Coordinates of C-alpha atoms in Angstrom, one line a residue:
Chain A
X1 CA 0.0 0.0 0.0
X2 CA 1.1 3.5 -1.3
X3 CA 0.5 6.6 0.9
X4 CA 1.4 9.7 -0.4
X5 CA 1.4 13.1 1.5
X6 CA -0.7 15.6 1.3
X7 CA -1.4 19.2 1.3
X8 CA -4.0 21.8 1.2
X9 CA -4.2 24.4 -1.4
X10 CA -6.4 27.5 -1.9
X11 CA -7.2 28.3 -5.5
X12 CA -8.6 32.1 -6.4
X13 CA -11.3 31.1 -9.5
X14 CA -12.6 33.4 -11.9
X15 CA -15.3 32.3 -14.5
X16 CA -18.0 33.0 -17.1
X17 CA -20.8 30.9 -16.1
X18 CA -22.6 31.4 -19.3
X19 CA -22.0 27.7 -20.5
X20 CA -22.0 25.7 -16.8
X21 CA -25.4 23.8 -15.5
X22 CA -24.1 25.7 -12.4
X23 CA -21.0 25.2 -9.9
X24 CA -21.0 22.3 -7.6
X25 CA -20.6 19.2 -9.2
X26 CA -24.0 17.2 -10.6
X27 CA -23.5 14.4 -12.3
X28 CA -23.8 14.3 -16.0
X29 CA -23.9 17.9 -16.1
X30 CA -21.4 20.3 -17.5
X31 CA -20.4 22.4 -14.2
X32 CA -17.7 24.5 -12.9
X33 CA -16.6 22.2 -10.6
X34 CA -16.7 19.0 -12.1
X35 CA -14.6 20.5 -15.1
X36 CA -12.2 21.8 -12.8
X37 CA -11.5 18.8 -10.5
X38 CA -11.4 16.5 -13.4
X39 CA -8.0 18.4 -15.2
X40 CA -6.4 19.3 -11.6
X41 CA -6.9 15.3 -11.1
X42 CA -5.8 15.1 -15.1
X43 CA -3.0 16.8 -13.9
X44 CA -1.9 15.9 -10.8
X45 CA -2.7 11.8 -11.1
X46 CA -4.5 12.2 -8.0
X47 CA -8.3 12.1 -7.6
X48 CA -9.0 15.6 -5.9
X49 CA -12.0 16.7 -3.9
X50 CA -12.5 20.2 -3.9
X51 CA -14.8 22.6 -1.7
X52 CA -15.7 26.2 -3.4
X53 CA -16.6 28.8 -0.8
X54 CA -20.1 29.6 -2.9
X55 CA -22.1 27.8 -4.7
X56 CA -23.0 29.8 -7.7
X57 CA -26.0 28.7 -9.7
X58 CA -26.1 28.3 -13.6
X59 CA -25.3 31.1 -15.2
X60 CA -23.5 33.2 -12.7
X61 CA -20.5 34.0 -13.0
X62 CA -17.3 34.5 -10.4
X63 CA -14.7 36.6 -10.0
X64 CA -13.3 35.8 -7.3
X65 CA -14.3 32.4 -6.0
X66 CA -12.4 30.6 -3.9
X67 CA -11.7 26.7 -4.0
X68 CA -9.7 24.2 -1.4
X69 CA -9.3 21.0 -1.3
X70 CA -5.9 18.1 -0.4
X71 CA -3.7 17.8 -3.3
X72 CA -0.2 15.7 -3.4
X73 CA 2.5 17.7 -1.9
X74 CA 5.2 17.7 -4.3
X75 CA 2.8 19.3 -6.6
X76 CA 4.3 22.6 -8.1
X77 CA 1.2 24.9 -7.8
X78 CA 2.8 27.5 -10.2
X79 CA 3.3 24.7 -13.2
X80 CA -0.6 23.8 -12.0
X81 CA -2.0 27.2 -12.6
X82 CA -0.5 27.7 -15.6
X83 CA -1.4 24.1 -16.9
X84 CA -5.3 24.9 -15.6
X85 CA -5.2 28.5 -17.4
X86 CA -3.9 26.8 -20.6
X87 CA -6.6 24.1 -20.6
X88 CA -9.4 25.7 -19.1
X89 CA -8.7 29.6 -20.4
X90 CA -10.2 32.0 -20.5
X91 CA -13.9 30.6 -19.8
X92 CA -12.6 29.3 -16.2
X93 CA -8.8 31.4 -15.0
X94 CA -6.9 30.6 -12.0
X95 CA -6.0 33.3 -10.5
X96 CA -3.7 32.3 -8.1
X97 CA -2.8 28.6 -5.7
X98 CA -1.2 29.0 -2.8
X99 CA -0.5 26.4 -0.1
X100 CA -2.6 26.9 2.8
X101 CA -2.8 25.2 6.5
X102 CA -4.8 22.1 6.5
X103 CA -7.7 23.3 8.9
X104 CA -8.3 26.2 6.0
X105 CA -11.9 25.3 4.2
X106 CA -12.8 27.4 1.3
X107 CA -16.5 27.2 2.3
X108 CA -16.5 26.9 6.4
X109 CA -13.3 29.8 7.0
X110 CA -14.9 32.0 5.1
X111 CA -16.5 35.4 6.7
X112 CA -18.0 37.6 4.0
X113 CA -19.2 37.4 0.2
X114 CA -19.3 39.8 -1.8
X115 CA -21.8 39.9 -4.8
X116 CA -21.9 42.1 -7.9
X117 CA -24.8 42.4 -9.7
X118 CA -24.9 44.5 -13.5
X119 CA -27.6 45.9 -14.8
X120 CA -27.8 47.4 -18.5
X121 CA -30.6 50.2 -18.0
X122 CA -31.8 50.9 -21.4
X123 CA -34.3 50.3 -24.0
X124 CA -31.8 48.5 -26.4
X125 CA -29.5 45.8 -25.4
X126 CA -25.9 46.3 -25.4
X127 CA -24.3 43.4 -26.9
X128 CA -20.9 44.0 -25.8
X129 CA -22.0 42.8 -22.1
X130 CA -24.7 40.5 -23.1
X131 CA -23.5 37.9 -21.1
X132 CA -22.8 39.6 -18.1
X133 CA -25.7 41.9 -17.4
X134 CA -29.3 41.6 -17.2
X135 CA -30.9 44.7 -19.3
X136 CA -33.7 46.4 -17.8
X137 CA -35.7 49.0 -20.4
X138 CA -37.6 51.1 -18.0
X139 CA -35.3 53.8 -16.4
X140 CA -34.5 52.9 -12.8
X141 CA -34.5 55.7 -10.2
X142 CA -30.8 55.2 -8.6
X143 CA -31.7 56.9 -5.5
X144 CA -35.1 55.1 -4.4
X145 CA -33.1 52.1 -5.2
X146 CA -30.6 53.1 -3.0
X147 CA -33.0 54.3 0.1
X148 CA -34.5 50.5 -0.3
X149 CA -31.0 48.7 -0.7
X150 CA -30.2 50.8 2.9
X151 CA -32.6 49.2 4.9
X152 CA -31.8 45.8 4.2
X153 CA -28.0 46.4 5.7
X154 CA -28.0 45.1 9.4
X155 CA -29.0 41.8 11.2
X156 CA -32.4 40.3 9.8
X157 CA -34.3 37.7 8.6
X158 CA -33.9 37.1 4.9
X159 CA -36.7 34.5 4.8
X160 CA -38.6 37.1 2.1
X161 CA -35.4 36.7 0.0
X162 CA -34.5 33.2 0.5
X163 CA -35.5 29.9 -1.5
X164 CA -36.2 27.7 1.2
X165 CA -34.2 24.2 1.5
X166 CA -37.0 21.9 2.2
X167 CA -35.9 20.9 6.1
X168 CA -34.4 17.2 6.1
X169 CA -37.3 14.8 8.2
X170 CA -37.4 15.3 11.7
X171 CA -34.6 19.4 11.5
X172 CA -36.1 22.2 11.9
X173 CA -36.0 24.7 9.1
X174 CA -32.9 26.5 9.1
X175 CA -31.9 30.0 10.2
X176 CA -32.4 32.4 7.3
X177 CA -30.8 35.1 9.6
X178 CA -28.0 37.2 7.9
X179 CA -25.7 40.1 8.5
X180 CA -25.5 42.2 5.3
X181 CA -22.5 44.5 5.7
X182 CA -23.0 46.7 2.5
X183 CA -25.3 47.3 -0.4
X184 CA -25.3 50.1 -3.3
X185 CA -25.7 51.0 -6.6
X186 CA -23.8 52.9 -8.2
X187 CA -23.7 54.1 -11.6
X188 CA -20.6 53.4 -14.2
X189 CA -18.9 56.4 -16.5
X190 CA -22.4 58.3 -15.9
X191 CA -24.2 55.7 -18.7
X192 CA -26.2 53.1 -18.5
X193 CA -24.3 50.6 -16.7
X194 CA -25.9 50.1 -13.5
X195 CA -23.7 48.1 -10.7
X196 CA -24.6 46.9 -7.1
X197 CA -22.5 45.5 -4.8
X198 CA -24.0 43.2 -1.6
X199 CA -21.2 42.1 1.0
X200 CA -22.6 39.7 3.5
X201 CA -21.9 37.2 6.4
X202 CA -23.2 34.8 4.1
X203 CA -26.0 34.2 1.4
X204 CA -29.0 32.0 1.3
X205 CA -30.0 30.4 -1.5
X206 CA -30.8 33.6 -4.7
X207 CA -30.8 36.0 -1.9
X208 CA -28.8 38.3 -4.5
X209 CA -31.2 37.7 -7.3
X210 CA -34.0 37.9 -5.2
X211 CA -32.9 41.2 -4.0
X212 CA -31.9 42.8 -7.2
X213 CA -35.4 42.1 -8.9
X214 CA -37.1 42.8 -5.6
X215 CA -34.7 46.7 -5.9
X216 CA -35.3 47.0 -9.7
X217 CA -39.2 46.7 -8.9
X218 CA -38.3 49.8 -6.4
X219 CA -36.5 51.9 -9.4
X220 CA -39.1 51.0 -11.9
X221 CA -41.8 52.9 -9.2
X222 CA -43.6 49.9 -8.4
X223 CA -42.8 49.5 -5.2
X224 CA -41.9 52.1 -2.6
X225 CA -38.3 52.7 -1.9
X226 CA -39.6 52.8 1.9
X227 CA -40.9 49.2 1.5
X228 CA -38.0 46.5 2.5
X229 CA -38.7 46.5 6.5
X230 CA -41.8 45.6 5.3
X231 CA -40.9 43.3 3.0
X232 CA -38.0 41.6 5.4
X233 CA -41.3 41.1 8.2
X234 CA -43.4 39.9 5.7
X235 CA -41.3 36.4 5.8
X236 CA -42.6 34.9 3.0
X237 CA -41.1 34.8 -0.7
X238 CA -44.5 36.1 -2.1
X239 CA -43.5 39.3 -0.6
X240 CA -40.2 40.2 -2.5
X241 CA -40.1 40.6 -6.5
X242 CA -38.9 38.7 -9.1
X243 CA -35.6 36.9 -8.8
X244 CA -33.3 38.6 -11.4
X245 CA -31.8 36.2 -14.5
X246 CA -28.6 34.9 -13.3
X247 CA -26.4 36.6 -16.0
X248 CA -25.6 39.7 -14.2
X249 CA -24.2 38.3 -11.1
X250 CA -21.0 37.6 -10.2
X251 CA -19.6 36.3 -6.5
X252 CA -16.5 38.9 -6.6
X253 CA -14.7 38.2 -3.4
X254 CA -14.6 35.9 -0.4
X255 CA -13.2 37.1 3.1
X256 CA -11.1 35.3 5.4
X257 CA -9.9 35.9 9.2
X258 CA -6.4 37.7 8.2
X259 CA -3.4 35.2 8.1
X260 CA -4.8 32.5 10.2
X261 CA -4.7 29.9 7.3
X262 CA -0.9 30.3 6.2
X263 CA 0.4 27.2 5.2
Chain B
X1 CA -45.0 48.3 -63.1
X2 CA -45.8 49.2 -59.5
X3 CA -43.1 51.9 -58.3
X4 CA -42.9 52.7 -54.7
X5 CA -41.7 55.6 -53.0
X6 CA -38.8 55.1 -51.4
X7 CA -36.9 57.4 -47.9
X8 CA -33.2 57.2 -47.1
X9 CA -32.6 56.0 -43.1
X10 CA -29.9 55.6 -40.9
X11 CA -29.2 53.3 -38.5
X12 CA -27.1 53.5 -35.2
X13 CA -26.2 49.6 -34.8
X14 CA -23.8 47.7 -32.2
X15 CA -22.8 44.1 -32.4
X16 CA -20.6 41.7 -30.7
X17 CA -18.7 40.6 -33.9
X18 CA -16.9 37.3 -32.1
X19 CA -19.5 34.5 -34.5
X20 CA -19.5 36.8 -37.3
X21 CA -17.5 36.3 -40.8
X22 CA -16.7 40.5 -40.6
X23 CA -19.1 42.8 -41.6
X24 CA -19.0 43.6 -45.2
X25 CA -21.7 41.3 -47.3
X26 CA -19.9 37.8 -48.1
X27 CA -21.5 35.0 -50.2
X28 CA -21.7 32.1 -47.9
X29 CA -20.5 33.5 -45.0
X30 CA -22.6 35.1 -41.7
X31 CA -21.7 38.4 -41.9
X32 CA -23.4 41.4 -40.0
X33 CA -24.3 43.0 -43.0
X34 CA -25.8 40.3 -44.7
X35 CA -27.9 39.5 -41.5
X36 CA -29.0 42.9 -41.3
X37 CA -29.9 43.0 -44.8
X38 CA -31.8 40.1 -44.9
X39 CA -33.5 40.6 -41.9
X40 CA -34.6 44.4 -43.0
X41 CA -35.7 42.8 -46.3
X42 CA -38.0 39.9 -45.0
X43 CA -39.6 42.9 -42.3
X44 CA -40.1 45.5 -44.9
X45 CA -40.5 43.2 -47.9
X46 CA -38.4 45.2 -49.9
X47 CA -34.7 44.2 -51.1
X48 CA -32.7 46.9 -49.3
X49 CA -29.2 47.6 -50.0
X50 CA -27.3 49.1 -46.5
X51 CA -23.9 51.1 -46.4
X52 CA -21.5 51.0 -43.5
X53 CA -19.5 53.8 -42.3
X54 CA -16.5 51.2 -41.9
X55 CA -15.7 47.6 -42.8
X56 CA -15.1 45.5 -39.9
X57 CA -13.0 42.4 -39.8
X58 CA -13.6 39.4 -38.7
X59 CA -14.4 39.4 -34.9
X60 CA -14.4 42.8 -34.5
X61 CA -17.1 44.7 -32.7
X62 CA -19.1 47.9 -32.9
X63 CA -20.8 50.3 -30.3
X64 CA -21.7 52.9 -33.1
X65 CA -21.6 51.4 -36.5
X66 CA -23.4 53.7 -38.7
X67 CA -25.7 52.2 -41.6
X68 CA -27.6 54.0 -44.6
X69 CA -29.8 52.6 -47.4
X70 CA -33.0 53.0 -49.2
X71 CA -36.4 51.5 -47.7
X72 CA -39.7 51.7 -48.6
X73 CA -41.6 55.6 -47.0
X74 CA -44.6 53.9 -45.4
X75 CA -41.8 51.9 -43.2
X76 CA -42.6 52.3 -39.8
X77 CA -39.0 53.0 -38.1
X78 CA -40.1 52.3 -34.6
X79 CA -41.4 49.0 -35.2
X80 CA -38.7 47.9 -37.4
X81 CA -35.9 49.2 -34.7
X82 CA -38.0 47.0 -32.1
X83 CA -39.1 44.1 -34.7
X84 CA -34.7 44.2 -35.6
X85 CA -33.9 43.9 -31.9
X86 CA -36.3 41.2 -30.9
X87 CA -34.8 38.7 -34.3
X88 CA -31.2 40.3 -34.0
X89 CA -30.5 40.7 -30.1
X90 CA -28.4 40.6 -28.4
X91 CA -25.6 39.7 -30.7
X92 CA -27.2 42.7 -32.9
X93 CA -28.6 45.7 -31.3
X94 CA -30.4 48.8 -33.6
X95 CA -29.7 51.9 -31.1
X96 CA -31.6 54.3 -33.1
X97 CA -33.3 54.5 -36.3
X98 CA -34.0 58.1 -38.4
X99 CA -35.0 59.4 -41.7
X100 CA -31.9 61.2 -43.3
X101 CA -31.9 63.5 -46.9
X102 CA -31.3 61.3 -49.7
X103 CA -27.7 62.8 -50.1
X104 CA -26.6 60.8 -47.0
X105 CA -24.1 58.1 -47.2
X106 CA -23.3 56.3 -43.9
X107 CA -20.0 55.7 -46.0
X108 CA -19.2 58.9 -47.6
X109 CA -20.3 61.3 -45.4
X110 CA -18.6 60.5 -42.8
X111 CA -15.9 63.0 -41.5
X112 CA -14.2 60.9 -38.7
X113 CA -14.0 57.5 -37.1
X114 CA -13.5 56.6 -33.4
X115 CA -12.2 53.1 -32.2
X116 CA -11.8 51.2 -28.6
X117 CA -9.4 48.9 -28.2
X118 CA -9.3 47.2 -24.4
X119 CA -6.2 45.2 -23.4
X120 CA -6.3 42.8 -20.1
X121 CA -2.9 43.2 -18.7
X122 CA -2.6 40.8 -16.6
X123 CA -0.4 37.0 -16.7
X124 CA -4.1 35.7 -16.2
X125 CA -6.6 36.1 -18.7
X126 CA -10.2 37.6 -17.4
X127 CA -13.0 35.2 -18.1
X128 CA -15.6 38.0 -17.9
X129 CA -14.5 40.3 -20.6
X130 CA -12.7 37.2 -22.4
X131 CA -14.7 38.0 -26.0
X132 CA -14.0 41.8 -26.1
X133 CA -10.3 42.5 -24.8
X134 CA -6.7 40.9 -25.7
X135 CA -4.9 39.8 -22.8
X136 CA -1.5 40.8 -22.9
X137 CA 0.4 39.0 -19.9
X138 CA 3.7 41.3 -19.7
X139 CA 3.4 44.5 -17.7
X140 CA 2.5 47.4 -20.1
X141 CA 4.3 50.7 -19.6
X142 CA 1.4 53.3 -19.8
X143 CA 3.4 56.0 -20.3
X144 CA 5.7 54.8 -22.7
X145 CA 2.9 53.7 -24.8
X146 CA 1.1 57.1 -24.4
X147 CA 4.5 59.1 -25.2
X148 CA 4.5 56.8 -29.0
X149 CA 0.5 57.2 -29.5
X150 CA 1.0 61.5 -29.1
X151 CA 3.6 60.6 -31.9
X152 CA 0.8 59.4 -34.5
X153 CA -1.5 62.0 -33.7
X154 CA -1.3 64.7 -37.0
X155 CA -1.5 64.6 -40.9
X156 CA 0.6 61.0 -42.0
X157 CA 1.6 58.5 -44.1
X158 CA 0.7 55.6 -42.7
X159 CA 1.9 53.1 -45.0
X160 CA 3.7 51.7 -42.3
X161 CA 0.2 50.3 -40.6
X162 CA -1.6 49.7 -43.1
X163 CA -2.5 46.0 -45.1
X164 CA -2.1 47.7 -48.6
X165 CA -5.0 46.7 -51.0
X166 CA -3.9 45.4 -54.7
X167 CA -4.7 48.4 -56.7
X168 CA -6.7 47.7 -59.4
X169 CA -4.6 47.0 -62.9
X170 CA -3.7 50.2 -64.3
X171 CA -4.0 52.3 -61.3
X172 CA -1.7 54.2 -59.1
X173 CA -1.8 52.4 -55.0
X174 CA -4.5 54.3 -53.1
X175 CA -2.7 56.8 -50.7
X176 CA -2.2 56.3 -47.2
X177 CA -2.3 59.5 -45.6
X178 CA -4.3 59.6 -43.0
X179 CA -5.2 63.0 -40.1
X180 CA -5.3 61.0 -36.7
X181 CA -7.2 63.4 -34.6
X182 CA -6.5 61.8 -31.0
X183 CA -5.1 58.2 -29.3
X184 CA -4.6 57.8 -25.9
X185 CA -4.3 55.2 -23.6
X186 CA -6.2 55.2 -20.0
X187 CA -6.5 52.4 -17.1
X188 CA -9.6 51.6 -16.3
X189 CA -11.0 51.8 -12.0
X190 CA -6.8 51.6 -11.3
X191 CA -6.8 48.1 -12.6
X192 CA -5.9 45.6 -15.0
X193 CA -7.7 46.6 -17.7
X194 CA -6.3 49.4 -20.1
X195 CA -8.2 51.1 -23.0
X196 CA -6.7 52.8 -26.2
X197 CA -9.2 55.2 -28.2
X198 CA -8.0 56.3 -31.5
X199 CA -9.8 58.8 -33.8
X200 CA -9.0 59.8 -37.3
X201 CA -10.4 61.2 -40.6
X202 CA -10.7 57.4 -41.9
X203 CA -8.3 54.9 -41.1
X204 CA -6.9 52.3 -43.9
X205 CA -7.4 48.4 -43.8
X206 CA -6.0 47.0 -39.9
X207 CA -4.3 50.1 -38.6
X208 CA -5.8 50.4 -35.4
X209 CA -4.5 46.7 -34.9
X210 CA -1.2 47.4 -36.7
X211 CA -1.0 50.6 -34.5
X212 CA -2.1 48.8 -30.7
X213 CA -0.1 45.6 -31.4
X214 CA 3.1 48.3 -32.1
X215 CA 2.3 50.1 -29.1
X216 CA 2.1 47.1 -27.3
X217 CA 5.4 46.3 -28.1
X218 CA 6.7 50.1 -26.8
X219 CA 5.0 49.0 -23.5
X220 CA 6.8 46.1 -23.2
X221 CA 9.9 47.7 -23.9
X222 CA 10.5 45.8 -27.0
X223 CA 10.9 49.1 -28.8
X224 CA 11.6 52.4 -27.6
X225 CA 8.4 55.3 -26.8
X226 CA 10.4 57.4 -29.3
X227 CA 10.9 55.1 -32.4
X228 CA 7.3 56.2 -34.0
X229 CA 8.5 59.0 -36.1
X230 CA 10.9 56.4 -37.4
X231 CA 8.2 53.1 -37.8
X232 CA 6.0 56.3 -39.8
X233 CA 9.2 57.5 -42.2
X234 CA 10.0 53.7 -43.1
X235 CA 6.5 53.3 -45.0
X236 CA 6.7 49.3 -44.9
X237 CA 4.9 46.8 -42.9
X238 CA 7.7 45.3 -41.6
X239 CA 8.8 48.7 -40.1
X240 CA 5.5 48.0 -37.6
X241 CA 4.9 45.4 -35.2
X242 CA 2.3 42.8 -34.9
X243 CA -1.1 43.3 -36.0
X244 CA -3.7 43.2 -32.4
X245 CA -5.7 40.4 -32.3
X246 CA -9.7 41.5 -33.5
X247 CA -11.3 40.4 -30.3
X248 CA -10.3 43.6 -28.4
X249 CA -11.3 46.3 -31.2
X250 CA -14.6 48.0 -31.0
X251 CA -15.5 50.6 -33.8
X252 CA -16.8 53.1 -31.3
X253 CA -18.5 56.2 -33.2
X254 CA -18.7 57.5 -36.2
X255 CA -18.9 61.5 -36.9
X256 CA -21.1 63.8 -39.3
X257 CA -20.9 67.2 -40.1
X258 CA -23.9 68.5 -38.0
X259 CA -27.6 68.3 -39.2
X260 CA -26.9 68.6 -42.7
X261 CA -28.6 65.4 -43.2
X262 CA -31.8 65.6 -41.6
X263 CA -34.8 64.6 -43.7

C-alpha cells in the first residue's frame, strides 16, 4: 500500500458561467466544478476533492471564488496554474494557488461574500455585455433604489429573499438570519451601466437575485423605496419581486480571518 | 410596373462581432451586414441595399456602426428598430433608427472614425471580458505607450500600418495619408484593464490593430516610446509590429458634419 502526502491548497477562481449547468458538481452535467477537479486530477494523477466557498447557480459568473481542497504535496502549484489556465482559459482562469494550512476550508473559514450584480438600463440591449448583465428598459430611479438597498444592511431575517431548502425529516427549518455589511448602486462612466455590490456574512439560496429584482421593482416605481422593513417582516417569498436572471451576477470576493490559514 | 416611393434611413447599430464572418456582405459567409440585410428585407418586404460607415473584420465589434440605405416611405422605423432587436439581439442591437436627406451616405459622409481597443494586462486572462479585450500577460508601460501614441497623432503617411490593398490593374496604389485626430491610452477603475481610443479622418485596412499591437510592443519595452517618427518615415509593414488580435477592437463612433442630413 502506497500513501502519499498531502497538502491543502487555496485556488482564487474566476469564470464566465454562461455555459455551466451551475458550480458544484451534478452528475452528467457540465459544471464549474466537475470540469475543474477532473483536469487538476488530469494533472496531478491524484483524484481531488474540492470545496468552493459559494455555490454559484447556472449562469453566474465568479470573479473571485475561492476553492480548497488536499492535493499531493510535491505538486508545483505555479506549473498547476498555468497548466489549468492553458486548458481551461479563458472561460474558467486561475487566478492564483497558494498552499494553505490544513484546517483552511474554502466554504467553512470564510467570513463575508461579496456579490456584484450589472444591470444594462436601457431600452436597447448592449451586446458587448450581453452575457454579463441583465438589461432592464424602463429607467430605474438610482436613488429610491438606493433608500430600499439601505434598509436591508443590518442583522435580519432574509426568509422574504431566501429559497427555502426543504428541512431534512425530523430538522427544523434553518436559520435564514444574515448580517449584510454593504449594499449600493452605483452608476458606471455616468451611462447606462448600472452596478450593485452586496457584501454579507453569508447568502442564502438567490438571496442576490432575489434582492436585485425585488430593488429593480423599487427603481421601476412599483414599489416604494420605503418598503424593504416591510418586506423583510413579511417572511414569505411572495413578498419580495422577481428573482433577477442569473447573468448579471458575479460572486467577486470571499473574506477570510487575516493570516490565520498560512500554510 | 408598381413603383414605390422610397426614404433614405440611418441606422445606429452595435454588435458583438466574435460569430461573425466581418461585416461587409460575403456569399456564404454570416456576416453582420448580410444578416442585417436580410432581416430588413423579409420585415419591410423590400430588397434593401445598406452602407456601412466602416468595414469590420472578422471578430471585430461595434458600439456605433453607422448604416444607410434605401427602404420603402410607409416603413414604420419604430417597429422595425423593435421588430430588428427582438430577431437580432443581443448579438445585434439597432440603437436608433431616423429618416436622413437622400444625399446621406453612412459611408461617404462620414468625417471621422472613433475606435476602442481594451487590453487585459494581466499573466491571467479575465473570463468576464474574455470575448472583447486581448490579454497581454507582460506589464505594459502606460506612459511609454502614451509618449509613442501622441507621436501618431497629425496629418501621416501611414503606410507603415496599413494592409495595402492590390490596386486595381492600371491604377496608381491608393494613398495612405491619413489626419489622426486623438489616441490615448487610459487604465480603467486603477486596474488591469487598459483602454486605447484612436480617432481619425478614416483609417486604412487594420491600422488600429497594426498601431495597438506596435504600441504594445513600446509598452513592453521591446521598442523604444520614441521610435514612431521612425516606424511612420519607413513606409513598410515590416517597419511595424504585430497586427492586435480583433477580439479587443470596438468601432466606437462615427462622426457627421452637423444636421446637414436631416430629412
Amino acid at each position: 500500500m502506497t500513501e502519499i502526502a498531502l497538502r491543502n491548497v487555496r485556488l482564487l477562481v474566476a469564470y464566465d458561467g454562461t455555459d455551466f449547468h451551475g458550480f458544484a458538481e451534478s452528475d452528467g452535467m457540465r459544471t464549474v466544478m466537475g470540469v475543474l477537479s477532473e483536469t487538476v486530477g488530469r494533472i496531478t494523477q491524484y483524484a481531488v476533492r474540492l470545496t468552493g466557498a459559494g455555490r454559484t447557480d447556472a449562469g453566474v459568473h465568479a470573479w473571485g471564488q475561492v476553492i480548497s481542497g488536499s492535493l499531493p504535496a510535491g505538486t508545483d502549484l505555479g506549473r498547476l496554474q498555468t497548466s489549468l489556465n492553458r486548458m481551461l482559459g479563458p472561460e474558467i482562469a486561475v487566478r492564483d494557488a497558494t498552499w494553505v494550512a490544513d484546517s483552511f476550508s474554502a466554504r467553512f473559514a470564510a467570513t463575508s461574500r461579496t456579490y456584484r450584480y450589472d444591470v444594462w438600463n436601457d431600452r436597447v440591449p448592449n451586446p458587448l455585455i450581453a452575457r454579463t448583465a441583465w438589461n432592464v428598459g424602463p429607467h430605474l430611479d438610482l436613488d429610491a433604489m438606493n433608500a430600499a438597498a439601505g434598509d436591508l444592511v443590518g442583522d435580519h431575517d432574509f426568509t422574504s429573499f431566501c429559497r427555502r431548502a426543504k428541512p431534512a425529516p425530523g430538522h427544523d427549518a434553518p436559520s435564514m438570519r444574515r448580517v449584510v455589511l454593504s449594499a449600493r448602486w452605483r452608476r458606471i462612466d455616468d451611462g447606462s451601466l448600472l452596478r450593485f455590490e452586496i457584501g454579507a456574512s453569508s447568502f442564502c439560496h438567490q438571496m442576490v437575485r432575489s434582492i436585485v429584482g425585488t430593488l429593480v421593482e423599487v427603481g421601476q416605481g412599483r414599489r416604494s423605496a420605503d418598503s424593504m422593513p416591510a418586506t423583510l417582516a413579511a417572511g414569505h417569498r411572495n413578498a419580495a419581486g422577481q428573482i433577477a436572471p442569473a447573468t448579471g451576477l458575479a460572486l467577486w470576493q470571499v473574506g477570510y480571518d487575516g493570516a490565520r490559514w498560512d500554510a
